[in-house]
Amino acid sequence: MSRKVILVAEDDANILRGLVDTFESEGYEVRPARNGTEALELFARGGISLVVLDIMMPGKSGYDVCREIRKKDEVTPIIMLTAKGEEIDKVVGLELGADDYVTKPFGVRELLARVTAVLRRSRRPGNVRRGQGRGFPFRRGGSGPQAVRVAARKARAPFEREGAEAD
């Protein structure tokens, strides 16, 4: 199994160093960013498994970064990690596309558990990037295997299942 890569965007150097050390000690590769612009540059290079994102950063805020990532990528998990703990802040972060929201101060074990849970959910079979549907074989009237794209929002199935009668 390939090593998971976590992009951590945090402007506080002490918190960033602590997160990098924590994630690396758990076997993750970490790409640290000190501001939103740097985070977007690192994300654009590809290969990111999960993003941990502070909201209050110089330049582009975590909200801006989340919004820009979601314009291009609907699947890569994002966890907001921030001191902004009001309900409206959480709602805005989640509505912009964050998958989870953790407020500072935070417990390292809880954050690691949330990272593990979000990564586990992101590996489920239904999570497919737009335009990258996976095909599943089926038989159509005795002919060879065909493919159905699960990324489609609607599908019609002009075929019969083997051993089943059509209505």
Short mmCIF file of C-alpha atoms in Angstrom, two decimals:
data_model
loop_
_atom_site.label_atom_id
_atom_site.label_comp_id
_atom_site.label_asym_id
_atom_site.label_seq_id
_atom_site.Cartn_x
_atom_site.Cartn_y
_atom_site.Cartn_z
CA MET A 1 0.00 0.00 0.00
CA SER A 2 1.38 3.44 -0.90
CA ARG A 3 2.30 5.96 1.75
CA LYS A 4 -0.39 8.59 2.37
CA VAL A 5 0.58 12.22 1.81
CA ILE A 6 -0.86 14.93 4.07
CA LEU A 7 -0.70 18.59 3.09
CA VAL A 8 -0.63 20.69 6.29
CA ALA A 9 -1.32 24.42 5.89
CA GLU A 10 -0.61 26.30 9.14
CA ASP A 11 0.99 29.71 9.67
CA ASP A 12 2.05 29.12 13.30
CA ALA A 13 5.56 27.61 13.02
CA ASN A 14 5.34 25.73 16.33
CA ILE A 15 2.00 24.10 15.49
CA LEU A 16 3.19 23.30 11.96
CA ARG A 17 6.37 21.63 13.27
CA GLY A 18 4.37 19.64 15.82
CA LEU A 19 1.90 18.45 13.17
CA VAL A 20 4.69 17.48 10.78
CA ASP A 21 6.48 15.51 13.52
CA THR A 22 3.25 13.83 14.64
CA PHE A 23 2.13 12.78 11.17
CA GLU A 24 5.61 11.60 10.15
CA SER A 25 5.89 9.51 13.32
CA GLU A 26 2.64 7.80 12.25
CA GLY A 27 4.09 6.91 8.83
CA TYR A 28 2.60 9.71 6.73
CA GLU A 29 4.54 11.83 4.28
CA VAL A 30 3.91 15.51 5.05
CA ARG A 31 4.03 18.54 2.79
CA PRO A 32 4.02 21.65 5.00
CA ALA A 33 2.71 25.05 3.85
CA ARG A 34 2.97 28.31 5.81
CA ASN A 35 0.18 30.13 3.98
CA GLY A 36 -2.74 29.58 1.64
CA THR A 37 -0.88 30.39 -1.56
CA GLU A 38 1.85 27.89 -0.76
CA ALA A 39 -0.81 25.28 0.10
CA LEU A 40 -2.48 25.69 -3.29
CA GLU A 41 0.88 25.42 -5.07
CA LEU A 42 1.70 22.19 -3.23
CA PHE A 43 -1.79 20.79 -3.87
CA ALA A 44 -1.50 21.56 -7.60
CA ARG A 45 1.58 19.32 -7.82
CA GLY A 46 -0.68 16.36 -7.05
CA GLY A 47 -0.39 13.25 -4.95
CA ILE A 48 -2.14 14.64 -1.86
CA SER A 49 -4.18 12.13 0.16
CA LEU A 50 -5.59 14.60 2.72
CA VAL A 51 -5.41 18.32 3.54
CA VAL A 52 -5.23 19.73 7.08
CA LEU A 53 -6.06 23.40 6.78
CA ASP A 54 -5.91 26.36 9.18
CA ILE A 55 -8.43 29.12 8.42
CA MET A 56 -6.61 32.24 9.61
CA MET A 57 -3.49 32.44 7.45
CA PRO A 58 -1.81 35.40 5.75
CA GLY A 59 -2.86 35.99 2.16
CA LYS A 60 -5.42 33.39 1.19
CA SER A 61 -7.50 32.15 4.09
CA GLY A 62 -8.23 28.49 4.70
CA TYR A 63 -11.77 29.18 3.47
CA ASP A 64 -10.32 30.47 0.16
CA VAL A 65 -8.01 27.47 -0.14
CA CYS A 66 -10.84 25.03 0.55
CA ARG A 67 -13.06 26.74 -2.03
CA GLU A 68 -10.31 26.64 -4.69
CA ILE A 69 -9.46 23.00 -4.01
CA ARG A 70 -13.14 22.00 -4.27
CA LYS A 71 -13.48 23.74 -7.66
CA LYS A 72 -10.99 21.21 -9.06
CA ASP A 73 -11.20 18.25 -6.69
CA GLU A 74 -14.35 17.05 -4.97
CA VAL A 75 -12.83 13.95 -3.39
CA THR A 76 -9.56 14.67 -1.54
CA PRO A 77 -10.50 14.96 2.15
CA ILE A 78 -10.06 18.30 3.91
CA ILE A 79 -9.94 18.76 7.69
CA MET A 80 -10.14 22.31 9.00
CA LEU A 81 -7.91 22.77 12.08
CA THR A 82 -8.48 26.23 13.50
CA ALA A 83 -9.06 28.48 16.49
CA LYS A 84 -12.32 29.69 14.91
CA GLY A 85 -14.76 27.65 16.95
CA GLU A 86 -18.08 29.46 16.60
CA GLU A 87 -20.92 27.47 15.07
CA ILE A 88 -21.07 29.76 12.02
CA ASP A 89 -17.34 29.18 11.35
CA LYS A 90 -17.86 25.42 11.43
CA VAL A 91 -20.93 25.62 9.20
CA VAL A 92 -19.12 27.79 6.64
CA GLY A 93 -16.11 25.45 6.57
CA LEU A 94 -18.25 22.36 6.11
CA GLU A 95 -20.45 24.03 3.48
CA LEU A 96 -17.35 25.07 1.52
CA GLY A 97 -16.36 21.42 1.31
CA ALA A 98 -14.41 20.48 4.44
CA ASP A 99 -14.97 16.89 5.53
CA ASP A 100 -14.27 17.56 9.20
CA TYR A 101 -13.61 20.51 11.50
CA VAL A 102 -11.33 20.46 14.56
CA THR A 103 -10.90 23.46 16.86
CA LYS A 104 -7.73 24.57 18.65
CA PRO A 105 -6.61 23.68 21.20
CA PHE A 106 -6.86 20.09 20.02
CA GLY A 107 -5.79 16.67 21.20
CA VAL A 108 -3.22 14.95 18.98
CA ARG A 109 -4.80 11.51 19.44
CA GLU A 110 -8.22 12.85 18.45
CA LEU A 111 -6.78 14.56 15.37
CA LEU A 112 -5.00 11.34 14.35
CA ALA A 113 -8.23 9.38 14.84
CA ARG A 114 -10.11 11.87 12.67
CA VAL A 115 -7.42 11.70 9.97
CA THR A 116 -7.65 7.90 9.97
CA ALA A 117 -11.46 7.99 9.81
CA VAL A 118 -11.60 10.54 6.99
CA LEU A 119 -9.00 8.62 4.97
CA ARG A 120 -10.93 5.38 5.53
CA ARG A 121 -14.16 6.97 4.27
CA SER A 122 -12.37 8.43 1.25
CA ARG A 123 -11.29 4.92 0.14
CA ARG A 124 -14.84 3.58 -0.08
CA PRO A 125 -15.83 2.33 -3.55
CA GLY A 126 -18.40 5.08 -4.22
CA ASN A 127 -15.83 7.86 -3.97
CA VAL A 128 -14.85 8.47 -7.58
CA ARG A 129 -13.47 11.71 -9.00
CA ARG A 130 -15.66 13.38 -11.59
CA GLY A 131 -14.91 12.01 -15.05
CA GLN A 132 -13.05 8.98 -13.71
CA GLY A 133 -15.88 6.47 -13.44
CA ARG A 134 -14.99 2.87 -12.80
CA GLY A 135 -16.54 0.17 -14.94
CA PHE A 136 -18.25 -2.98 -13.69
CA PRO A 137 -18.70 -5.91 -16.08
CA PHE A 138 -22.13 -7.29 -16.90
CA ARG A 139 -23.52 -9.51 -19.63
CA ARG A 140 -25.82 -8.17 -22.29
CA GLY A 141 -27.83 -10.75 -24.13
CA GLY A 142 -25.00 -13.27 -24.08
CA SER A 143 -22.46 -10.91 -25.65
CA GLY A 144 -19.13 -9.93 -24.07
CA PRO A 145 -18.64 -7.81 -20.98
CA GLN A 146 -19.73 -4.19 -21.11
CA ALA A 147 -18.95 -1.32 -18.72
CA VAL A 148 -21.30 0.86 -16.74
CA ARG A 149 -19.89 4.17 -15.54
CA VAL A 150 -20.81 4.80 -11.92
CA ALA A 151 -19.80 8.43 -12.12
CA ALA A 152 -22.93 9.13 -14.16
CA ARG A 153 -25.85 10.68 -12.32
CA LYS A 154 -28.45 8.66 -14.27
CA ALA A 155 -28.16 5.32 -15.93
CA ARG A 156 -30.44 3.19 -18.02
CA ALA A 157 -29.85 -0.50 -18.14
CA PRO A 158 -31.06 -2.02 -21.41
CA PHE A 159 -29.87 -5.48 -20.44
CA GLU A 160 -31.02 -8.50 -18.52
CA ARG A 161 -29.36 -9.94 -15.45
CA GLU A 162 -28.42 -13.54 -15.87
CA GLY A 163 -31.03 -15.75 -14.22
CA ALA A 164 -33.58 -12.93 -13.86
CA GLU A 165 -36.66 -12.22 -15.93
CA ALA A 166 -37.29 -8.78 -17.38
CA ASP A 167 -40.57 -7.09 -16.54
#
